Coordinates of C-alpha atoms in Angstrom, one line a residue:
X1 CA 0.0 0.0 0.0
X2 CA 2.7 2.3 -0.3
X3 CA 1.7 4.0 -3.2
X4 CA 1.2 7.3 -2.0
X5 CA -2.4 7.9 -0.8
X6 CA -2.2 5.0 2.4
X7 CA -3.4 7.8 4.5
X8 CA -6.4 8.0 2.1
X9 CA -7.1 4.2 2.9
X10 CA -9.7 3.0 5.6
X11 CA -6.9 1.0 8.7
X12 CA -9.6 -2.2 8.7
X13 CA -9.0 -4.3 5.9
X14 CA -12.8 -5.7 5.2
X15 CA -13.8 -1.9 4.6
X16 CA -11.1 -0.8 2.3
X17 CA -12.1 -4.2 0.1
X18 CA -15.1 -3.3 0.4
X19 CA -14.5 0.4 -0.7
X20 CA -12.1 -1.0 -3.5
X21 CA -14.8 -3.2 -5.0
X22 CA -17.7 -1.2 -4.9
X23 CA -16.0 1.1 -8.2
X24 CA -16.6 -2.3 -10.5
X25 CA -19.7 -3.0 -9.2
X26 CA -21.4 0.3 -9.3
X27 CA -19.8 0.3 -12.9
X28 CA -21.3 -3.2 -14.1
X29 CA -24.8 -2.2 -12.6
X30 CA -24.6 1.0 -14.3
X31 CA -24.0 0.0 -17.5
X32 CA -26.1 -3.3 -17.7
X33 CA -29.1 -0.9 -16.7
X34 CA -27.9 1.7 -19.8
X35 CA -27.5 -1.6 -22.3
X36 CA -30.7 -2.5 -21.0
X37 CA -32.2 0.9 -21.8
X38 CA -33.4 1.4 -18.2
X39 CA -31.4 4.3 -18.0
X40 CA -29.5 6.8 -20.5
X41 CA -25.9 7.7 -21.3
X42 CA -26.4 10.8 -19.1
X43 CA -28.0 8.5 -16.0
X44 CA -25.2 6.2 -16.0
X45 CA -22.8 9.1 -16.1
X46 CA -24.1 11.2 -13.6
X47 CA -24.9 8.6 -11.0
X48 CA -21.3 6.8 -11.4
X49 CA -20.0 10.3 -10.8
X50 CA -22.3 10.4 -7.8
X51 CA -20.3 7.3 -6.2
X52 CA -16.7 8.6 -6.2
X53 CA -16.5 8.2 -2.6
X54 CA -15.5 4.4 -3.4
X55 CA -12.3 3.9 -5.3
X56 CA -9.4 1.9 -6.0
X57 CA -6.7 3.4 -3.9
X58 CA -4.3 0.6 -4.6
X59 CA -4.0 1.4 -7.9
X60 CA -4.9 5.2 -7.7
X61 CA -7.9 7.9 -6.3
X62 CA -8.7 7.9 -10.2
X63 CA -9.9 4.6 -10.3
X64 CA -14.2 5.6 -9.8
X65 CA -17.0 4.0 -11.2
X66 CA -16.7 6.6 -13.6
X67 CA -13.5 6.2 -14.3
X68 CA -14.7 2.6 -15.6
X69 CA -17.9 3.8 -17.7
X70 CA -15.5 6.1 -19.2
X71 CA -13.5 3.2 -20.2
X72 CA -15.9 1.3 -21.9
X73 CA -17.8 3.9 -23.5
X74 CA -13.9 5.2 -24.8
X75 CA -13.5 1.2 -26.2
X76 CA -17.1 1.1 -27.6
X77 CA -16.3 4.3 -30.0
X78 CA -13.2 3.7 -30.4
X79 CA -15.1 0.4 -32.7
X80 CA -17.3 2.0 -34.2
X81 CA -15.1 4.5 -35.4
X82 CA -12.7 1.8 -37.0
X83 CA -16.1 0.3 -37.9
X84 CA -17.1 3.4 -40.0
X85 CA -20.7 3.8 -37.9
X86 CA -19.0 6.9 -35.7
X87 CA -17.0 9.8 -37.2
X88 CA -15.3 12.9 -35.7
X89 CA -16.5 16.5 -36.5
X90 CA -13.7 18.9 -37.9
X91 CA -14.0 21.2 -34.4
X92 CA -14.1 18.2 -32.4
X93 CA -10.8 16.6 -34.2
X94 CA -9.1 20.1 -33.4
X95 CA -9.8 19.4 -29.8
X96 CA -8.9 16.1 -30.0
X97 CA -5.0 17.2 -31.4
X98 CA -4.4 19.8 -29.0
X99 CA -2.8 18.1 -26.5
X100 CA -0.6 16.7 -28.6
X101 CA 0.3 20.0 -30.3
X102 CA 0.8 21.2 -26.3
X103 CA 3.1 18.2 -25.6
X104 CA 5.1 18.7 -28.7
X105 CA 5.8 22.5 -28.2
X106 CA 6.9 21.8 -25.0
X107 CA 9.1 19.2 -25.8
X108 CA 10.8 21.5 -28.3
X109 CA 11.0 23.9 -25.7
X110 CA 13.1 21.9 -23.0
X111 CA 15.7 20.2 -25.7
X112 CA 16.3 24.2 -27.5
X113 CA 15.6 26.7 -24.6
X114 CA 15.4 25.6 -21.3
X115 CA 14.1 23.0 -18.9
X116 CA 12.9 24.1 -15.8
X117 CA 11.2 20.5 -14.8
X118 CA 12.7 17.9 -12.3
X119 CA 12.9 14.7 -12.9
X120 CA 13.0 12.0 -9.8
X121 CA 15.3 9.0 -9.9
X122 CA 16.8 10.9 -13.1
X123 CA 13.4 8.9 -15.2
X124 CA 13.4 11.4 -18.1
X125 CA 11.6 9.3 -20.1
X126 CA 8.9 9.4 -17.6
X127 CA 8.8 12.7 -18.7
X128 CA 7.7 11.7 -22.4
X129 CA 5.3 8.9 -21.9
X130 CA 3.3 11.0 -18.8
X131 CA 1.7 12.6 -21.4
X132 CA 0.3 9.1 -23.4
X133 CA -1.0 7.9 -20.6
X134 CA -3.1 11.4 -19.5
X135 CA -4.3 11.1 -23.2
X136 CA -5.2 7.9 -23.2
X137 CA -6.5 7.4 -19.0
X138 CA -8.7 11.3 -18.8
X139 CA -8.6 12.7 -21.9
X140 CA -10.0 10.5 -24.6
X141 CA -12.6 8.5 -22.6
X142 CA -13.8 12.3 -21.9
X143 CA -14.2 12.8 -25.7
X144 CA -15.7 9.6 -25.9
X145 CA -18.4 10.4 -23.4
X146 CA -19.2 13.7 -25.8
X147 CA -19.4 11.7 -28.9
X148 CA -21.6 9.2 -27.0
X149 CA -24.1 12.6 -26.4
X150 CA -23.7 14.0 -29.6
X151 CA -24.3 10.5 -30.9
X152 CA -27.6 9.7 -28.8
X153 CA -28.6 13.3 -28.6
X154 CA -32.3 12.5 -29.9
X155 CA -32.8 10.6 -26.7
X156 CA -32.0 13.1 -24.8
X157 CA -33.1 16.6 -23.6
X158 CA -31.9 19.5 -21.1
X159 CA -35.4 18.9 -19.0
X160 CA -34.4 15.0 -18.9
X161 CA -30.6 16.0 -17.8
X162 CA -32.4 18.6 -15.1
X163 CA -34.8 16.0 -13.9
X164 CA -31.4 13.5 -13.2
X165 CA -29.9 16.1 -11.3
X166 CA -33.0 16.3 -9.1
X167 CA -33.2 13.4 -8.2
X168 CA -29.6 12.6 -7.2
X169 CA -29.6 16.3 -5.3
X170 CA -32.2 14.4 -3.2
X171 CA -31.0 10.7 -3.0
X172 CA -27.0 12.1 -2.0
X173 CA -28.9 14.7 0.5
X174 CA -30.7 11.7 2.3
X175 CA -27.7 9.7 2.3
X176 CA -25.3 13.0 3.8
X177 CA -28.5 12.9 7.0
X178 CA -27.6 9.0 7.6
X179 CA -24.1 9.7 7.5
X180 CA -24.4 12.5 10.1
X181 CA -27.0 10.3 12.1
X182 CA -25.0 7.1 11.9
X183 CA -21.3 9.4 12.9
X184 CA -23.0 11.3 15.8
X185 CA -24.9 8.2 17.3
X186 CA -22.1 5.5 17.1
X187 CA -19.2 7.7 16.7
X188 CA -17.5 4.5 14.9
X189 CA -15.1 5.7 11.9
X190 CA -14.9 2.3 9.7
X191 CA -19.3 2.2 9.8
X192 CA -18.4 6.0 8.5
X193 CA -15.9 4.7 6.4
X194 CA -18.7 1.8 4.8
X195 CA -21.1 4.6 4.5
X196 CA -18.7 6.5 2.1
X197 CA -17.1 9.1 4.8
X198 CA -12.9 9.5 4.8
X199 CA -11.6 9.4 8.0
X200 CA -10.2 12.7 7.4
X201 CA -13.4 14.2 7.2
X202 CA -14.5 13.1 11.1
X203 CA -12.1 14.7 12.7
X204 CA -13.8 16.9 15.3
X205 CA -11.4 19.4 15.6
X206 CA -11.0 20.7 12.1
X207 CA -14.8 19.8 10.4
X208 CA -17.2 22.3 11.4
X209 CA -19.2 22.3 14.6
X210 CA -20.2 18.6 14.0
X211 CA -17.1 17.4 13.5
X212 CA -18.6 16.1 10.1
X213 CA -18.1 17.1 6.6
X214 CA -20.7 15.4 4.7
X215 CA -19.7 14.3 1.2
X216 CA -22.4 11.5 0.4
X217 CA -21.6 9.0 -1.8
X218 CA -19.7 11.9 -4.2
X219 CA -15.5 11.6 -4.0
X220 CA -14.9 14.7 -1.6
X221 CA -17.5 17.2 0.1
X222 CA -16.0 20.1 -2.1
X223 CA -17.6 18.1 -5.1
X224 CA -20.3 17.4 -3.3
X225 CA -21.1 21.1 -2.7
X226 CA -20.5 22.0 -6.3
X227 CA -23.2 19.6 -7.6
X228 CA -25.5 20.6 -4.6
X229 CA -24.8 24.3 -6.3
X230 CA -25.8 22.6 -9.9
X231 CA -28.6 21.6 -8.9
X232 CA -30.2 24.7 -6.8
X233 CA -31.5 26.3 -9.5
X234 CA -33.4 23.6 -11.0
X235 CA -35.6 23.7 -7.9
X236 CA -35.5 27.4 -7.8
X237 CA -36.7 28.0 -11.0
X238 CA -39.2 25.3 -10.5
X239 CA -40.5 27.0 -7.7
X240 CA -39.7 24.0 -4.8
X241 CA -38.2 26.2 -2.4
X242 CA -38.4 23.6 0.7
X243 CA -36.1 21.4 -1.4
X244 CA -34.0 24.2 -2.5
X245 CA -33.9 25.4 1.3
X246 CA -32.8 21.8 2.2
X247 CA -30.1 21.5 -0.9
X248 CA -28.7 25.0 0.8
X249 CA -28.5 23.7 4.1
X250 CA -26.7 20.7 3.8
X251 CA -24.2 22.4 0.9
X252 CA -23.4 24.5 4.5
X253 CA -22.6 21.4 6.1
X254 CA -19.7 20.5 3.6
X255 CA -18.1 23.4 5.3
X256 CA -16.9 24.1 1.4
X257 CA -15.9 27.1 0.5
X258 CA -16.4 26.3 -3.0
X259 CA -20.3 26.3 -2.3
X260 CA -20.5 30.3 -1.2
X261 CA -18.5 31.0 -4.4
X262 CA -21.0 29.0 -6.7
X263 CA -23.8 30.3 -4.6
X264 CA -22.6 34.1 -5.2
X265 CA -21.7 33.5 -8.9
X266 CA -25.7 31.9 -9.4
X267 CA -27.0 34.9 -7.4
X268 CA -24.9 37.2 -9.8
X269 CA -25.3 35.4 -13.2
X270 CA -29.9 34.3 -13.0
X271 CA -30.5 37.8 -11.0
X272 CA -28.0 40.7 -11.5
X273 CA -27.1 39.8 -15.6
X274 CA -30.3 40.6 -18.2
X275 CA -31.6 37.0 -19.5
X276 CA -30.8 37.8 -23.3
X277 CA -27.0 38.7 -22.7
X278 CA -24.8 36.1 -24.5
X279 CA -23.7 33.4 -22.8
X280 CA -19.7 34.3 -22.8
X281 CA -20.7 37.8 -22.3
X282 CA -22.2 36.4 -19.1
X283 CA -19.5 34.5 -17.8
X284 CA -17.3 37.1 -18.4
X285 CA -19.1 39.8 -16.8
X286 CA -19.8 37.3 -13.6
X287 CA -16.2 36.7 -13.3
X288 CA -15.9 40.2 -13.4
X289 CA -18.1 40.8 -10.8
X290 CA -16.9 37.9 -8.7
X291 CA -13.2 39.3 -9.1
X292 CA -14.2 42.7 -7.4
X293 CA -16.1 41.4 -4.5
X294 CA -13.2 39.2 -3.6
X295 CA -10.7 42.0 -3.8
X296 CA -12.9 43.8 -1.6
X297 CA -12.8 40.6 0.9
X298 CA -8.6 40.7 0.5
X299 CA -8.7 44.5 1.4
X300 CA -11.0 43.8 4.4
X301 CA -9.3 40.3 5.7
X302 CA -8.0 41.9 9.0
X303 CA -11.4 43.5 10.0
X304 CA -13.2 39.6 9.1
X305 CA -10.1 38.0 11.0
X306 CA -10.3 39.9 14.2
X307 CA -14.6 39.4 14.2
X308 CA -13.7 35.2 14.0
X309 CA -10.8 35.8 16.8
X310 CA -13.1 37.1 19.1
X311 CA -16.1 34.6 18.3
X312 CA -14.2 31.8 17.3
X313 CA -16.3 29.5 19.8
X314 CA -19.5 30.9 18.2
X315 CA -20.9 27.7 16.2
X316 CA -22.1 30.4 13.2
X317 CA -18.6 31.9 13.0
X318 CA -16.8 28.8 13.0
X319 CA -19.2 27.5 10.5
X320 CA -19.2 30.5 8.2
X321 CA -15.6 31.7 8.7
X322 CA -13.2 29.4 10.2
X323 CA -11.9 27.6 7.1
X324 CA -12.3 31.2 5.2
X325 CA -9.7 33.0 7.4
X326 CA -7.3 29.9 7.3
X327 CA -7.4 30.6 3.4
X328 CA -6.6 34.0 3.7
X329 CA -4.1 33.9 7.2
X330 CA -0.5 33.9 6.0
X331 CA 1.4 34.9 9.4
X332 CA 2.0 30.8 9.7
X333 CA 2.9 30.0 5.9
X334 CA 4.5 33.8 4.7
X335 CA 3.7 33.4 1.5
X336 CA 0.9 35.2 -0.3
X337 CA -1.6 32.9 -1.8
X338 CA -3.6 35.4 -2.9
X339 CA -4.5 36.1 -6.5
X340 CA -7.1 39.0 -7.6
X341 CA -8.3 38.6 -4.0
X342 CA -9.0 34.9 -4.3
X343 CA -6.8 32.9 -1.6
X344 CA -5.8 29.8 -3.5
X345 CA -5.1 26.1 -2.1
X346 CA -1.2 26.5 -0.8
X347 CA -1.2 22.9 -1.3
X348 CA -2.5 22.9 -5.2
X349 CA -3.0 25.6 -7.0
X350 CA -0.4 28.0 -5.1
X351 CA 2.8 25.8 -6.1
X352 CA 1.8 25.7 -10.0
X353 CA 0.7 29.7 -9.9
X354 CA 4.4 30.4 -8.0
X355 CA 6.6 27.3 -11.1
X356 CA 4.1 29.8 -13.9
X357 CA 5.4 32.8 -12.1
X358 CA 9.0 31.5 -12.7
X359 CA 9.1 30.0 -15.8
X360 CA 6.0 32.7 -17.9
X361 CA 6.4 31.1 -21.5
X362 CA 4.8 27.9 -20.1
X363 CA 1.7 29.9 -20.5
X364 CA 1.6 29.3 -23.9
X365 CA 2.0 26.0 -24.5
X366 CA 1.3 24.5 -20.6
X367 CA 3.7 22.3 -18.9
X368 CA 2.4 19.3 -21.1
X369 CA -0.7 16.9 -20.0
X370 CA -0.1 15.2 -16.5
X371 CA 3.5 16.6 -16.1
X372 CA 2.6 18.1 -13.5
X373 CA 4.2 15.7 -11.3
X374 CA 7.9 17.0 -12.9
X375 CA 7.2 20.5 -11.3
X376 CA 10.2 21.1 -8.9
X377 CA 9.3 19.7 -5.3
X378 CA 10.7 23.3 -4.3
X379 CA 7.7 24.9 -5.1
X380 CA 6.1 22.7 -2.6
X381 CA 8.1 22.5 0.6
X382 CA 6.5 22.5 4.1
X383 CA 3.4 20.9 2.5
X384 CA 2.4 17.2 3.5
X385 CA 2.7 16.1 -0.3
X386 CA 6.5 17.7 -0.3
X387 CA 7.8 14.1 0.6
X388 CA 5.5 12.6 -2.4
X389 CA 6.5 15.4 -5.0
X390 CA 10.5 14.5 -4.2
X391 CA 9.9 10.5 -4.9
X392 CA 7.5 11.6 -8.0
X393 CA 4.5 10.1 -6.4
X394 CA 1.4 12.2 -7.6
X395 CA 0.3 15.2 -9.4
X396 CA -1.6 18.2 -9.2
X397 CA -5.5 17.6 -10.3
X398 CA -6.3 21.3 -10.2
X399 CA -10.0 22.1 -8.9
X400 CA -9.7 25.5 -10.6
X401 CA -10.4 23.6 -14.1
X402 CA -10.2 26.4 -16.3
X403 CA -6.7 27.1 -14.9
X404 CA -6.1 23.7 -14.9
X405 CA -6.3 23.3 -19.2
X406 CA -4.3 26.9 -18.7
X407 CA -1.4 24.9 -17.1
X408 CA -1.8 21.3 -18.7
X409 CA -2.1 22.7 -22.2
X410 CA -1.5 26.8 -21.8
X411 CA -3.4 29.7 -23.3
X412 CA -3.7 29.0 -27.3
X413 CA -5.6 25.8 -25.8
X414 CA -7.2 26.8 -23.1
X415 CA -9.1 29.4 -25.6
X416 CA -10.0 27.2 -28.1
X417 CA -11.6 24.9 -25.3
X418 CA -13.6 28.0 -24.0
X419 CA -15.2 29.1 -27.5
X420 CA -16.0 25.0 -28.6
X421 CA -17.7 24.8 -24.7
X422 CA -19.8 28.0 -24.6
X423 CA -21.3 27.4 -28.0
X424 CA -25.0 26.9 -28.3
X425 CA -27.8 26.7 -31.1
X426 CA -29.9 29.7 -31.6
X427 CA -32.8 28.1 -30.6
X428 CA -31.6 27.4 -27.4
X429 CA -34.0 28.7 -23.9
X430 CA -32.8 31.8 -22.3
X431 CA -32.7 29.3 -18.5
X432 CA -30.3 26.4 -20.4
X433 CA -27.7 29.2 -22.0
X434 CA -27.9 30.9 -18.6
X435 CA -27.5 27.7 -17.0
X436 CA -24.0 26.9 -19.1
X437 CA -22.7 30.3 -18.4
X438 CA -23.3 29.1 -14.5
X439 CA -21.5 25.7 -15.3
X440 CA -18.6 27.9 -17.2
X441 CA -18.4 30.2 -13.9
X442 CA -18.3 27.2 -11.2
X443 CA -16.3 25.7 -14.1
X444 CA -13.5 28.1 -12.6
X445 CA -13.9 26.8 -9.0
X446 CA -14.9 23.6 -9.5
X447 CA -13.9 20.0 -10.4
X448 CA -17.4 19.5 -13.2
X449 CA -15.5 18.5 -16.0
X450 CA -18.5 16.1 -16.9
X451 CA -21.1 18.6 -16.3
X452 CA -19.6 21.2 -18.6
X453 CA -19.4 18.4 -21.3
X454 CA -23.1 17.2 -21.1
X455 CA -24.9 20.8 -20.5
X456 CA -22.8 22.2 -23.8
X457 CA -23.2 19.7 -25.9
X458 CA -27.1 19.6 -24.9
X459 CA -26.9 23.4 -25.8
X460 CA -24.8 23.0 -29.1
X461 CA -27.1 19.9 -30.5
X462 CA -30.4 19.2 -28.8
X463 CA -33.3 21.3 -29.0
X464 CA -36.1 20.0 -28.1
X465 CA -39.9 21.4 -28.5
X466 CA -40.6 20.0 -24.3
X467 CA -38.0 22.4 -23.6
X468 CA -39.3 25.1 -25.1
X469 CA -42.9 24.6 -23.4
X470 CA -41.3 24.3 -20.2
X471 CA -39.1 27.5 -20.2
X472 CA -42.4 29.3 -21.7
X473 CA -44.4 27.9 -18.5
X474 CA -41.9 28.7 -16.4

């Protein structure tokens, strides 16, 4: 188990089999059910996703029940498209290249100009291949999953994808109130553990006045609080407010920080922006927006710090503040984290902001797909992965995502990526564009790679008359 994520694993050996099994399971269920047609392509996706609390940490966190859908669906197209009954549209085959124009630029650049990446055990050639196998592990089973869409869009619908979401939101909100029941009755980590908690989420000292961070069944409780954020406005604009009140209260209880943002930019983006903007003009202008009210936090940080010194016992302060002014306290770490007033992860995206900083050409091209792990461990000393980074065990996966294709495949790419994902068809509602500008925003914050994917290709492809009806209605 020494693979680098044992302190991920559960310390009783019949729940981490269990945990470790349950990814090929939930996967064989999932897709017998889609092959069955008792679900669709998006059902299986999104509930697989909903399950990444159970994965195969022997071989890597990676290793999800969506991880393995992925896989199958990538195999499945992969034969039909050497079968000739799937192609690959011109924009999409541009997509599909750009990594590999990314990894080549930036091989050129260390061999002629410089090469500012480390290299543990002296494996250079580690350095070449890392990029195959991101290509062919993330990022092709991902442009799988869109051709699969694209391919069954006349079975599917925006109102079918919204009524998924729902349900889930509800399902994963009942399953977060047994985990807090079953934590704060028998106070027994591995029943936790079986339930889909990480121990390091039940430590009482650090997780909120409950000493719980509920995550569900979903991989962490920051990704549980972005798709409790997704799915808000469905219930809002569908006028159940008990269920939205409910969705809100338990998003609190992931003590997430990434919830207030998404929150702020859905209050911004559906009430502050006029419906009929364009959907990159509204991303754009909520980022803006989001931008200045976080500078205005950084220029106020002392006056919020001293309010949660002195009420630091109060149960609403620690719940609303206490991991807010660790993000934005550097007398311990002296070293600014903060970017346009948004205090980044010192442990993620701080150390590839501070190797960007140093080495500013990378912005063009990135630092190649999944070399992130060849950064210099300098960038990350006196942080628990420091030891991991110097033995070349990990990488960074970014939650910032657009920043994340910024790094992985640098600026030409990363706006390309932006214009193909933010397309829609004219005919689409004024709710579904506004609803992928909100995806695009969170986009920033958030881990929702598969979200993005289905919403805009539902935008760029599927209209659908229900749709209409429902938005008119609404």
């Amino acid at each position: 188990m020494e693979n680098g994520y044992s302190s991920l694993q559960s310390s009783n050996l019949f729940v981490e089999c269990f945990r470790e099994s349950m990814p090929l399971v939930i996967a064989v269920i999932l897709l017998y059910l889609y092959y069955n047609k008792r679900i669709s392509i998006i059902d299986t996706l999104l509930y697989a996703f909903a399950t990444e609390a159970y994965t195969m940490l022997l071989i890597g966190p990676t290793f999800t029940a969506t991880f393995f859908v992925g896989i199958y669906i990538f195999v499945e197209q992969v034969h039909q498209l050497f079968t000739g009954r799937q192609y690959i549209r011109k924009e999409y085959l541009f997509l599909l290249i750009l990594p590999l124009l990314s990894s080549i630029v930036v091989f050129l650049i260390t061999q002629f100009y410089k090469d500012p990446f480390n290299y543990p055990g002296g494996r250079l050639y580690a350095f070449y291949t890392k990029p195959i196998y991101f290509y062919l592990k993330t990022y092709l089973p991902l442009f799988a999953i869109g051709a699969k869409i694209v391919q069954e869009r006349g079975q599917l619908s925006f109102e079918k994808f919204a009524g998924s979401m729902k349900k889930i939101a509800v399902i994963s909100c009942i399953i977060a109130a047994i985990q807090i029941a079953v934590q704060l009755i028998f106070q027994n980590v591995e029943l936790s553990e079986l339930l889909g908690l990480q121990s390091r989420y039940l430590i009482m000292e650090i997780n909120g006045p409950l000493g719980v961070r509920v995550q569900a069944l979903f991989a962490e409780p920051k990704i549980f609080s972005a798709f409790l954020s997704l799915a808000i406005p469905f219930f809002l604009r569908d006028r159940n407010y008990k269920a939205a009140t409910v969705m809100f209260v338990v998003g609190i209880l992931t003590s997430s920080q990434t919830f207030w943002v998404n929150i702020m930019a859905g209050g911004l983006l559906f009430f502050a922006l006029p419906k009929l903007m364009s959907v990159r003009w509204k991303i754009i202008s909520t980022l803006g927006m989001i931008v200045g009210i976080f500078l205005a936090i950084a220029a106020s940080k002392e006056y919020f710090m001293k309010q949660y010194l002195a009420n630091r016992n109060h149960p609403i302060y620690r719940l609303l503040l206490e991991r807010s002014t660790y993000r934005y306290n550097n007398e311990i770490w002296r070293k600014n984290n903060i970017i346009l007033g948004i205090p980044l992860q010192r442990d993620m995206e701080l150390p590839v902001v501070d190797f960007l900083r140093d080495e500013p050409y990378l912005f063009i091209s990135g630092y190649g797909a999944g070399n992130s792990t060849f950064i210099p461990p300098r960038y990350f000393f006196g942080q628990m992965s420091y030891q991991n980074r110097v033995e070349g065990i990990g990488g960074q996966n970014l939650n910032m995502r657009w920043f994340f294709i910024l790094a992985e495949f640098g600026a030409v790419s990363l706006f390309f990526f932006f214009l193909i994902l933010t397309r829609t068809a004219q005919e689409t509602p004024p709710f579904q564009r506004s609803y992928l500008a909100y995806l695009a925003v969170c986009f920033f914050f958030s881990q929702i790679d598969l979200f993005l994917i289905i919403v805009a290709l539902l935008c760029a492809y599927n209209e659908s008359i229900n749709e209409n009806e429902h938005e008119q209605s609404t």
